[in-house]
Tab-separated table of C-alpha atoms (C1' of nucleotides) in Angstrom:
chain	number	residue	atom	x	y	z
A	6	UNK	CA	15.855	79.453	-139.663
A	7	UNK	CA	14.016	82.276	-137.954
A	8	UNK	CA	16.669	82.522	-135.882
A	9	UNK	CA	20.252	81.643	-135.318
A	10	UNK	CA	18.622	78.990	-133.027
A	11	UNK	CA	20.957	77.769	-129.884
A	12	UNK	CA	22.525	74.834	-130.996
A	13	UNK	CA	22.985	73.302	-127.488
A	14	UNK	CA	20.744	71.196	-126.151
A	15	UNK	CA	17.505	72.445	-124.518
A	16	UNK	CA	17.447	74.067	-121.058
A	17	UNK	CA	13.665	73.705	-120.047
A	18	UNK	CA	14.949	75.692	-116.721
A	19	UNK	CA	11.979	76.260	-114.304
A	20	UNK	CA	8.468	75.519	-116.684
A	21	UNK	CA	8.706	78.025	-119.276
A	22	UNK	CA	5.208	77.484	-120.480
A	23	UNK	CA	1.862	76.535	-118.481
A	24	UNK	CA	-0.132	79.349	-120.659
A	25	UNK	CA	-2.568	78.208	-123.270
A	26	UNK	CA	-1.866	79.958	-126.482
A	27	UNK	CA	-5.224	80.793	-126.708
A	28	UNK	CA	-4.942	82.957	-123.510
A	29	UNK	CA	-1.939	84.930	-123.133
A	30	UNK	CA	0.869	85.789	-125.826
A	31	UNK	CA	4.017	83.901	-125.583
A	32	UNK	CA	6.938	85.587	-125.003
A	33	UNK	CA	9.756	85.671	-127.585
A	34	UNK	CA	12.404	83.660	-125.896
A	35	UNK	CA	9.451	81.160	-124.681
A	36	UNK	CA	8.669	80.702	-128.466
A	37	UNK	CA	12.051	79.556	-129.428
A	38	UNK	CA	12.798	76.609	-126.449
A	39	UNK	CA	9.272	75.858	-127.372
A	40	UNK	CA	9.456	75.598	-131.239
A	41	UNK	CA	12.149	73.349	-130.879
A	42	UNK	CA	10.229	70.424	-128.924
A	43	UNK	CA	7.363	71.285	-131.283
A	44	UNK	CA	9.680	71.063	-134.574
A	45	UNK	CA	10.833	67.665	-133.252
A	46	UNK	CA	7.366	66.275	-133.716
A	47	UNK	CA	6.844	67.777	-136.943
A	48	UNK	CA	8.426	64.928	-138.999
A	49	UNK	CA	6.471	61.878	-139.019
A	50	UNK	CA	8.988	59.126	-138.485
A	51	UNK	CA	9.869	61.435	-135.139
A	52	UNK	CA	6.341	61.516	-134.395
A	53	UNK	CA	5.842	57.463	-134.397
A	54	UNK	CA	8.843	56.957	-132.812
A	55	UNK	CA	7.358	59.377	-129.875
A	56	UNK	CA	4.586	57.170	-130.325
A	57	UNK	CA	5.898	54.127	-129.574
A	58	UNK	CA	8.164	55.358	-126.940
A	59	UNK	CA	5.576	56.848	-124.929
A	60	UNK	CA	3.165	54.233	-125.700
A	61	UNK	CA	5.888	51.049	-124.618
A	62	UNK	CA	4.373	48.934	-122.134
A	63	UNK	CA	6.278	49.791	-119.088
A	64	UNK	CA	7.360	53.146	-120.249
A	65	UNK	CA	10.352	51.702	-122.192
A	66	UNK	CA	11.407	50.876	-125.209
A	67	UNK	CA	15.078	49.258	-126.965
A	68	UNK	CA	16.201	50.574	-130.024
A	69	UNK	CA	16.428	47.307	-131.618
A	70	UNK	CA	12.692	47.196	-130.832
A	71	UNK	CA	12.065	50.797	-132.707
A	72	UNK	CA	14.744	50.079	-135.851
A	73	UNK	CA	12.932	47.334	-137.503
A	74	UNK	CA	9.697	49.335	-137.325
A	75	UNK	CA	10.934	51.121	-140.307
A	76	UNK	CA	12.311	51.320	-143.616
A	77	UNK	CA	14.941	53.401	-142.784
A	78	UNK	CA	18.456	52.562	-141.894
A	79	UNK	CA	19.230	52.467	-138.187
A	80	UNK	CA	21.100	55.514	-138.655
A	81	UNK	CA	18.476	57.361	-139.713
A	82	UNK	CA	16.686	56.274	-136.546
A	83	UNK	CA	19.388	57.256	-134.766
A	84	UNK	CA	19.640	60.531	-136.214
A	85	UNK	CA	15.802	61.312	-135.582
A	86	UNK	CA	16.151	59.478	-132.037
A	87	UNK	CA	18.652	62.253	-130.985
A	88	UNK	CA	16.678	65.226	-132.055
A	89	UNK	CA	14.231	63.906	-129.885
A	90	UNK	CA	16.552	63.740	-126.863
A	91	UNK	CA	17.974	67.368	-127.542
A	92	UNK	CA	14.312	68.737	-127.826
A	93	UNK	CA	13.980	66.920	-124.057
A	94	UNK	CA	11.129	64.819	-125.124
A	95	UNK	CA	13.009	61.489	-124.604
A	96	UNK	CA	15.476	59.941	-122.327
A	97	UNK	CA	17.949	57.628	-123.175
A	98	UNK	CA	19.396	54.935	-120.766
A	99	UNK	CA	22.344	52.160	-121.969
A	100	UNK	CA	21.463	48.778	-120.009
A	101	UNK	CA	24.429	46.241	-121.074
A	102	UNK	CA	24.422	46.234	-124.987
A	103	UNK	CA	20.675	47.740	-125.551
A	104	UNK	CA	19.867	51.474	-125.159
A	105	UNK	CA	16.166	52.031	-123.826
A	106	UNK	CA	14.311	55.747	-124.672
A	107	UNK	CA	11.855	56.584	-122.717
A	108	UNK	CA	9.301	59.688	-123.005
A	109	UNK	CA	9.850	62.925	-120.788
A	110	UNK	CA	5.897	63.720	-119.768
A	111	UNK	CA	6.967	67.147	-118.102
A	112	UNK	CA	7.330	68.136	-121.470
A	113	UNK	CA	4.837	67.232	-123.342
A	114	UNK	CA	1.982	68.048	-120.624
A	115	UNK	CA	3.424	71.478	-121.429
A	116	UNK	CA	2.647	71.236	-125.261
A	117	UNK	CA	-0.198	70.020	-124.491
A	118	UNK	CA	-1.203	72.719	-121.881
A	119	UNK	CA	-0.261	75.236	-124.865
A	120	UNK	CA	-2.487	74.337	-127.216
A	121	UNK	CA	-5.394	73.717	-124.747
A	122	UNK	CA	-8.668	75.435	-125.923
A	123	UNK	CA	-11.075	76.036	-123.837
A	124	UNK	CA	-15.266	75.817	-124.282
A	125	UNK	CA	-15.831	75.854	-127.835
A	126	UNK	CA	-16.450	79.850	-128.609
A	127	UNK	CA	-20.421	80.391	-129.358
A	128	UNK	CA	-20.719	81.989	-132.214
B	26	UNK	CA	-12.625	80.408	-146.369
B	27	UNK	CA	-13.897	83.292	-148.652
B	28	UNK	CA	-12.605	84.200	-151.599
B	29	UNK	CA	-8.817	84.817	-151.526
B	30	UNK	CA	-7.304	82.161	-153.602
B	31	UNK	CA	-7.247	79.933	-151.082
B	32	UNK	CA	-3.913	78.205	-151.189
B	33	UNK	CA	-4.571	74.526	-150.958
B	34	UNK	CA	-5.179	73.442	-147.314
B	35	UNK	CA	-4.383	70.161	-146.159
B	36	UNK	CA	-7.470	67.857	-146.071
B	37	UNK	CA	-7.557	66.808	-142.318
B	38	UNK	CA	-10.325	64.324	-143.290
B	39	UNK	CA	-12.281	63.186	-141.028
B	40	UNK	CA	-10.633	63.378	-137.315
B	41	UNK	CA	-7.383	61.914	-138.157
B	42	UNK	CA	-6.508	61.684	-134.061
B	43	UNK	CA	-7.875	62.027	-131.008
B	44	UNK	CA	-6.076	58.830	-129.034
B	45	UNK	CA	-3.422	60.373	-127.245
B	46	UNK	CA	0.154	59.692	-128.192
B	47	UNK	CA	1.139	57.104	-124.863
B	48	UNK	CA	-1.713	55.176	-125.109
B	49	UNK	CA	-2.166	54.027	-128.401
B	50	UNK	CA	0.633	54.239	-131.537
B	51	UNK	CA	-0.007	56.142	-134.175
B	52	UNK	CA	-0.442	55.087	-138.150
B	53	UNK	CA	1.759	56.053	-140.572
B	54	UNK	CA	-0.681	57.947	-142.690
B	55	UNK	CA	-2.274	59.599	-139.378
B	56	UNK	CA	1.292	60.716	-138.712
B	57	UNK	CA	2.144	62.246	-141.537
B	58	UNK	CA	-0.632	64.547	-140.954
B	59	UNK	CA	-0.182	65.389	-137.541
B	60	UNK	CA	3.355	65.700	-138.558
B	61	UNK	CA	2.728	68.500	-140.832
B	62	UNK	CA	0.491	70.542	-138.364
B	63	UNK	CA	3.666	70.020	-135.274
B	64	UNK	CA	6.077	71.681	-137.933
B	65	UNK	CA	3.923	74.387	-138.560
B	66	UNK	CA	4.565	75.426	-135.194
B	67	UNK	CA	8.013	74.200	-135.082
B	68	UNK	CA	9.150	77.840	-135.709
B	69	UNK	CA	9.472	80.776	-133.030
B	70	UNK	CA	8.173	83.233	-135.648
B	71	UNK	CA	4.800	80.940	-136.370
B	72	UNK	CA	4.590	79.576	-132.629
B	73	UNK	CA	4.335	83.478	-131.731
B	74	UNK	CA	2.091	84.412	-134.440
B	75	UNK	CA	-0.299	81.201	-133.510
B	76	UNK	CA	-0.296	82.586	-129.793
B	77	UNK	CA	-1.584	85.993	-130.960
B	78	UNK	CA	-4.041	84.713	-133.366
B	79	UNK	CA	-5.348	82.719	-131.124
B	80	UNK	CA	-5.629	84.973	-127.816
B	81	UNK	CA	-6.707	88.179	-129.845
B	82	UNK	CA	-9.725	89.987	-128.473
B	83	UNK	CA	-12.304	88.686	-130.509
B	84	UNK	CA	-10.910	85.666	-131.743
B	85	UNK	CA	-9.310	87.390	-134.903
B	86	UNK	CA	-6.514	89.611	-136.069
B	87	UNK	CA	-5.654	91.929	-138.563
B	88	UNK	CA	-2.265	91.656	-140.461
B	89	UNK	CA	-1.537	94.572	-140.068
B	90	UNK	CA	-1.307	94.457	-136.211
B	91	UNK	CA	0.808	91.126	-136.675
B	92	UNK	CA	3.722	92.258	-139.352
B	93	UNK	CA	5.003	95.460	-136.988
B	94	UNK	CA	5.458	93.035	-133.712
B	95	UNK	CA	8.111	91.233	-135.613
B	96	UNK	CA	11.582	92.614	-136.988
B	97	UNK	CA	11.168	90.880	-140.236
B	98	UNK	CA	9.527	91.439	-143.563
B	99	UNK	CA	5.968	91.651	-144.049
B	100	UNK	CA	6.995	88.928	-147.145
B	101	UNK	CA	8.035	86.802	-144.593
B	102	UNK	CA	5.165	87.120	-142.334
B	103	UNK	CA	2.923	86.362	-145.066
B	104	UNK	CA	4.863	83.642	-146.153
B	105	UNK	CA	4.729	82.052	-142.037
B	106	UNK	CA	0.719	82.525	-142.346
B	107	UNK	CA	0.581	80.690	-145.298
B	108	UNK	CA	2.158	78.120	-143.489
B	109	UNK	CA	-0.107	78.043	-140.656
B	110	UNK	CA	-3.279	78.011	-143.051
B	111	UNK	CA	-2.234	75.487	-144.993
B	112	UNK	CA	-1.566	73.554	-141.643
B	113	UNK	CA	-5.292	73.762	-141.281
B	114	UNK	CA	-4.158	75.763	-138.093
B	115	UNK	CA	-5.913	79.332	-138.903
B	116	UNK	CA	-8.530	80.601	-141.416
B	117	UNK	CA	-8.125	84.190	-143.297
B	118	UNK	CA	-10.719	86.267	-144.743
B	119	UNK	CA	-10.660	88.990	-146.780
B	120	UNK	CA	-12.772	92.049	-145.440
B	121	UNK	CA	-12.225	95.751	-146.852
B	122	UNK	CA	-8.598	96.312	-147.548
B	123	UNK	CA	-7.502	94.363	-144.524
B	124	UNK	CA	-7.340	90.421	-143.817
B	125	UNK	CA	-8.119	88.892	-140.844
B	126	UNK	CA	-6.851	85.746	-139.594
B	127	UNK	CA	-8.704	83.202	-137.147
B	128	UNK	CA	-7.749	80.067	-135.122
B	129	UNK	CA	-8.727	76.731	-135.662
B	130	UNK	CA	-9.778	75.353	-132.192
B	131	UNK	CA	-10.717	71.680	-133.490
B	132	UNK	CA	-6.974	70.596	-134.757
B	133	UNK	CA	-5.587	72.561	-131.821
B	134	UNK	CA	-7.476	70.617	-129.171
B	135	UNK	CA	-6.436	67.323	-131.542
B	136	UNK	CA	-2.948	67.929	-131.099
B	137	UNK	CA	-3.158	69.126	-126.896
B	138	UNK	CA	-5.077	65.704	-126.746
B	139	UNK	CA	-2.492	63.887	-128.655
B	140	UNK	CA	0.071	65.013	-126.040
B	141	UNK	CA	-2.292	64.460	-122.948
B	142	UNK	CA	-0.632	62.403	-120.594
B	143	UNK	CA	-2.249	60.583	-117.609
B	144	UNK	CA	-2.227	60.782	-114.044
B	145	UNK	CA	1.280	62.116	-113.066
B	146	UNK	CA	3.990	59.032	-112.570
B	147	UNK	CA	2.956	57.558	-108.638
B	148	UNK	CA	6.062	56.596	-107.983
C	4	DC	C1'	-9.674	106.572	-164.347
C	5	DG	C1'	-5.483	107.138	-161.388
C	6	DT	C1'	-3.418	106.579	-157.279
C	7	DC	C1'	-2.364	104.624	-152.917
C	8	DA	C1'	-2.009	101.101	-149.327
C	9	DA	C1'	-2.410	96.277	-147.745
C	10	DA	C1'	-1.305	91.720	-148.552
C	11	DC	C1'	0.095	88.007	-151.473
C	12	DT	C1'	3.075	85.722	-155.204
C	13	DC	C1'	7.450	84.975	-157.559
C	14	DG	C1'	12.299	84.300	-158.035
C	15	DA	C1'	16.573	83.863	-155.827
C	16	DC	C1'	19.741	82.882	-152.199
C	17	DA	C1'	21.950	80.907	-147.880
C	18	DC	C1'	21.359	77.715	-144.575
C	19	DA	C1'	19.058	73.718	-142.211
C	20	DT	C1'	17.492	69.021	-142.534
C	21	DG	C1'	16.754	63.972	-143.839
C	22	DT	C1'	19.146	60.360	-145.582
C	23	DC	C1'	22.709	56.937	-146.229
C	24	DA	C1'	27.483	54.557	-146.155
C	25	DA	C1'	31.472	54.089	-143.573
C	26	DA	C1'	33.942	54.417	-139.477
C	27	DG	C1'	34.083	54.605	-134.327
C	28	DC	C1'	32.609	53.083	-129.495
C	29	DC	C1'	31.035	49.911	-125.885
C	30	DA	C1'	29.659	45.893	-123.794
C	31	DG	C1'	29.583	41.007	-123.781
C	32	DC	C1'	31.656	36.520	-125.251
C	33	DG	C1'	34.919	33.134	-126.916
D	8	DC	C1'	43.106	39.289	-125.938
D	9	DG	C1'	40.561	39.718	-130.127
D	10	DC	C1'	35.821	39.107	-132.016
D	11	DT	C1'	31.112	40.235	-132.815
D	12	DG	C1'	26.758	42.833	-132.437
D	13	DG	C1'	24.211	47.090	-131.139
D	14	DC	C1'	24.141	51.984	-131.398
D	15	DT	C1'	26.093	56.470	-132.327
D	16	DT	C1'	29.112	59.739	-134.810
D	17	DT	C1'	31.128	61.490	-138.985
D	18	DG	C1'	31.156	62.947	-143.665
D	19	DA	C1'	28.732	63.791	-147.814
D	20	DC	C1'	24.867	64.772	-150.653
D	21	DA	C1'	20.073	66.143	-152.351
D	22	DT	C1'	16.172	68.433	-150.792
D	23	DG	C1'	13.571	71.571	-147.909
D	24	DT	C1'	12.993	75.982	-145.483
D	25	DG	C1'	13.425	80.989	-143.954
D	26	DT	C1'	14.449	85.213	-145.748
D	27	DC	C1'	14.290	89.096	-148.713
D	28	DG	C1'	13.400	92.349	-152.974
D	29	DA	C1'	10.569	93.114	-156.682
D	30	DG	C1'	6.364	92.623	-158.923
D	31	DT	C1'	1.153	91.567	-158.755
D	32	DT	C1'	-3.469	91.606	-157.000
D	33	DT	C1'	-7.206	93.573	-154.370
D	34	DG	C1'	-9.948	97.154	-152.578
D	35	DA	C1'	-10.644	102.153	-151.099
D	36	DC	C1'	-10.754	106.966	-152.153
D	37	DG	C1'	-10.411	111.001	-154.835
DNA sequence: CGTCAAACTCGACACATGTCAAAGCCAGCG
DNA sequence: CGCTGGCTTTGACATGTGTCGAGTTTGACG
């Protein structure tokens, strides 16, 4: 919407980010691969499913374990299950009839790293 | 906030997170939240302004040294901060003819600890 | 008061996004 | 081989979002 926004999936390339926000200015192209990931969390079904994907005792999680979790129809899930995986926040693995998703941490240590803040700022 | 109008700002209640994302899954309600503050900075345009709120000398920024680092509209601009306030992500205040804007460090640090991840995969 | 500049609000538009139903694919099973 | 069940893709639709131009508010300065 800001911009014509690369429709192919993500290319995280070598660590774009490591930077708090708070310390340096991001760099234009930096924003955009970065606003992506962070629009992909920004819808709360998205962010759940994140949730229980990363959270899934042994870092794993079926599909048929995430569907029924909501009220949505499995394609819906589906849907918000593949903007995750082009954002490179989840990975998806088919094991005989079940897909399992699990969480990309590279990632999201990044986005976390970016919006680090550090000693609270005396007044 | 001062005076300006103040837009309504989303009520953040009392710490809606802190738990981070793998460890524990996250409510609905919580979600929707946190939801709204991720797609707030799910745009290149905000994710950029955010980074030079945030590292400006002093801990704030005029407007007027935001708008001409973008190509644009100064409508547009205004419209992103809006955004970001109501995101509970920066404050704005009104002094002389110029506004200022300021981060919010507590939601910030919310969300990098919401996206912590533990001790790097052993294996 | 009148004027000017900075920033926000409003109205309108094109495009992106969330959602579902229906159809397609893949792997296992009879 | 032909089913059946799990998941994704496709097509279609209503809503949301980014963008701008024009108008409005706020404060400063003659």
């Amino acid at each position: 919407m800001s911009k014509p926004a690369t429709a192919s999936p993500i290319d995280l390339g070598p660590a774009p980010c490591c930077t708090p926000l708070a310390q340096e200015r991001i760099p234009a192209p930096v924003a955009g691969v970065l606003a992506h990931a962070f629009k992909a969390l920004g819808d709360p079904i998205r962010l759940q499913l994140m949730s229980m994907i990363a959270s899934a005792p042994g870092g794993e999680i079926c599909v048929c374990d995430l569907t029924p979790a909501f009220t949505i129809s499995g394609t819906t899930v589906s849907h918000h299950l593949k903007v995750l995986r082009e954002a490179g926040l989840v990975d998806a693995e088919r094991r005989a009839s079940w897909v399992y998703y699990r969480a990309r941490p590279v990632l999201m240590r990044q986005l976390s790293a970016l919006l680090a803040v550090d000693a609270p700022v005396p007044a």
